[in-house]
Amino acid sequence: MSSTTTASRVALVTGGSGGIGRAVVERLAADGYAVAVHYAGNPARATEVADQITAAGGRAITVGADVADETAMGAAFDAVEAAFGGIDVVVNTAGIMLLSPIATLDLADFDHMHRTNVRGTFVVSQLAANRLRTGGAIVNFSTSVTRTQFPAYGAYVASKAAVEGITLILARELRGKDITVNAVAPGPTATALFLNDKDEATIANLSKAVPLERLGQPADIAETVAFLAGPARWVNGQVLFTNGGLA
């Protein structure tokens, strides 16, 4: 799908002000999409991203909401539709990761993480299922750790396994609507979320675990999202492991 055809398409990216979300926003804007940069708690950072896009000749707005709050997210969808006339693509990068062995995990952390990662994905997916235009795409986010089973990731992986289930079933439920639903499962990616609380030795070991012997970059993940958002009309109900070959 060329930029001439994506120029009329509109994307809402949750968690779009930082990390992978920001890379996705920048890539879709470069591909010609009008983009809505969603944020939960940092409007200044979202505005910075949107201003950068508009300064380069693109179209961008910001929308703020708790992804797990269906009323607030419904208002965010309203704002995007009012600004751009409709929505074609929803990319749900918003998520949190709190690591701990299962035996010692604070259950308040479990609840907090699952509210954002599971309920938030469900709310956004539900709204997208009802409001995307024909030819649309929903892209949710899982993790490659659903396969690698690293210790301390138990509660996080549980939330992302739920995201995969939501994604794969929704793809089948939208039969006949010409809306694709897929999930991206990144491997080790150099974002603040991933690098936080990891020492250099741990980061080096994770880099070496990948056959390409490097961490992924947010742009690597955004490339996969751009594929699913636009040209990949025959890819549906899938989880794409974008991880450099991590086993």
Short mmCIF file of N, CA and C in Angstrom, two decimals, residues 1-13 23-36 53-54 56-60 84 86 88-89 133 222 226-227 229-231:
data_model
loop_
_atom_site.label_atom_id
_atom_site.label_comp_id
_atom_site.label_asym_id
_atom_site.label_seq_id
_atom_site.Cartn_x
_atom_site.Cartn_y
_atom_site.Cartn_z
N MET A 1 0.86 -1.19 0.00
CA MET A 1 0.00 0.00 0.00
C MET A 1 0.89 1.24 0.00
N SER A 2 0.76 2.07 -0.97
CA SER A 2 1.63 3.24 -1.12
C SER A 2 1.11 4.40 -0.31
N SER A 3 1.95 5.43 -0.18
CA SER A 3 1.55 6.60 0.58
C SER A 3 0.38 7.32 -0.07
N THR A 4 0.18 7.10 -1.38
CA THR A 4 -0.94 7.75 -2.05
C THR A 4 -2.26 7.18 -1.57
N THR A 5 -2.27 5.91 -1.16
CA THR A 5 -3.50 5.32 -0.65
C THR A 5 -3.62 5.43 0.85
N THR A 6 -2.50 5.53 1.57
CA THR A 6 -2.58 5.70 3.01
C THR A 6 -2.85 7.14 3.41
N ALA A 7 -2.74 8.07 2.47
CA ALA A 7 -2.93 9.48 2.80
C ALA A 7 -4.32 9.77 3.33
N SER A 8 -5.30 8.94 2.98
CA SER A 8 -6.66 9.16 3.46
C SER A 8 -6.98 8.31 4.68
N ARG A 9 -6.00 7.54 5.16
CA ARG A 9 -6.25 6.65 6.30
C ARG A 9 -5.88 7.33 7.61
N VAL A 10 -6.57 6.90 8.67
CA VAL A 10 -6.43 7.52 9.98
C VAL A 10 -6.09 6.43 10.99
N ALA A 11 -5.09 6.69 11.82
CA ALA A 11 -4.67 5.72 12.83
C ALA A 11 -4.71 6.34 14.21
N LEU A 12 -5.20 5.57 15.17
CA LEU A 12 -5.14 5.91 16.59
C LEU A 12 -4.15 4.96 17.24
N VAL A 13 -3.12 5.52 17.89
CA VAL A 13 -2.09 4.70 18.53
C VAL A 13 -2.15 4.95 20.03
N ALA A 23 7.48 5.28 18.02
CA ALA A 23 8.04 4.83 16.74
C ALA A 23 6.93 4.45 15.77
N VAL A 24 5.86 3.85 16.28
CA VAL A 24 4.72 3.50 15.43
C VAL A 24 4.06 4.76 14.88
N VAL A 25 3.83 5.74 15.76
CA VAL A 25 3.23 7.00 15.31
C VAL A 25 4.07 7.63 14.21
N GLU A 26 5.37 7.71 14.44
CA GLU A 26 6.26 8.36 13.46
C GLU A 26 6.28 7.59 12.14
N ARG A 27 6.27 6.27 12.20
CA ARG A 27 6.28 5.48 10.97
C ARG A 27 4.97 5.64 10.20
N LEU A 28 3.85 5.56 10.88
CA LEU A 28 2.57 5.70 10.19
C LEU A 28 2.40 7.10 9.61
N ALA A 29 2.86 8.12 10.34
CA ALA A 29 2.80 9.49 9.81
C ALA A 29 3.67 9.61 8.57
N ALA A 30 4.85 9.00 8.59
CA ALA A 30 5.73 9.02 7.42
C ALA A 30 5.10 8.30 6.24
N ASP A 31 4.27 7.31 6.52
CA ASP A 31 3.57 6.58 5.46
C ASP A 31 2.33 7.31 4.96
N GLY A 32 2.02 8.45 5.55
CA GLY A 32 0.91 9.27 5.06
C GLY A 32 -0.35 9.23 5.89
N TYR A 33 -0.35 8.49 6.97
CA TYR A 33 -1.54 8.43 7.82
C TYR A 33 -1.72 9.73 8.59
N ALA A 34 -2.97 10.12 8.82
CA ALA A 34 -3.28 11.05 9.90
C ALA A 34 -3.25 10.25 11.18
N VAL A 35 -2.62 10.77 12.22
CA VAL A 35 -2.41 9.99 13.43
C VAL A 35 -2.94 10.71 14.67
N ALA A 36 -3.50 9.91 15.56
CA ALA A 36 -3.90 10.40 16.88
C ALA A 36 -2.96 9.79 17.90
N ILE A 53 5.20 15.99 14.03
CA ILE A 53 4.58 15.47 12.81
C ILE A 53 3.97 16.60 11.99
N THR A 54 3.24 17.50 12.65
CA THR A 54 2.62 18.59 11.91
C THR A 54 3.66 19.54 11.34
N ALA A 56 6.39 18.68 10.13
CA ALA A 56 6.93 18.03 8.93
C ALA A 56 5.89 17.91 7.82
N GLY A 57 4.72 18.51 8.04
CA GLY A 57 3.68 18.50 7.01
C GLY A 57 2.64 17.43 7.17
N GLY A 58 2.68 16.68 8.27
CA GLY A 58 1.70 15.63 8.50
C GLY A 58 0.50 16.14 9.27
N ARG A 59 -0.40 15.20 9.59
CA ARG A 59 -1.61 15.53 10.34
C ARG A 59 -1.59 14.72 11.63
N ALA A 60 -1.75 15.40 12.76
CA ALA A 60 -1.69 14.71 14.05
C ALA A 60 -2.46 15.49 15.10
N PHE A 84 -10.73 13.88 12.01
CA PHE A 84 -10.28 13.30 10.73
C PHE A 84 -11.37 12.60 9.93
N GLY A 86 -13.05 9.78 10.59
CA GLY A 86 -13.21 8.35 10.81
C GLY A 86 -11.90 7.76 11.29
N ASP A 88 -9.37 4.21 10.70
CA ASP A 88 -9.10 3.00 9.92
C ASP A 88 -8.23 2.00 10.66
N VAL A 89 -7.33 2.49 11.49
CA VAL A 89 -6.36 1.63 12.15
C VAL A 89 -6.28 1.99 13.63
N ARG A 133 -13.59 1.80 10.05
CA ARG A 133 -14.16 1.77 8.71
C ARG A 133 -13.77 0.47 8.01
N ALA A 222 7.91 -1.03 14.69
CA ALA A 222 7.01 -0.16 13.92
C ALA A 222 6.90 -0.63 12.47
N ALA A 226 3.39 -1.27 10.61
CA ALA A 226 3.04 -0.61 9.35
C ALA A 226 2.59 -1.63 8.31
N PHE A 227 3.22 -2.80 8.29
CA PHE A 227 2.82 -3.88 7.40
C PHE A 227 1.40 -4.34 7.72
N ALA A 229 -0.90 -2.71 9.37
CA ALA A 229 -1.85 -1.62 9.27
C ALA A 229 -2.27 -1.33 7.84
N GLY A 230 -1.38 -1.61 6.90
CA GLY A 230 -1.66 -1.22 5.52
C GLY A 230 -1.72 -2.36 4.54
N PRO A 231 -0.58 -2.80 4.03
CA PRO A 231 -0.60 -3.74 2.90
C PRO A 231 -1.01 -5.17 3.26
#
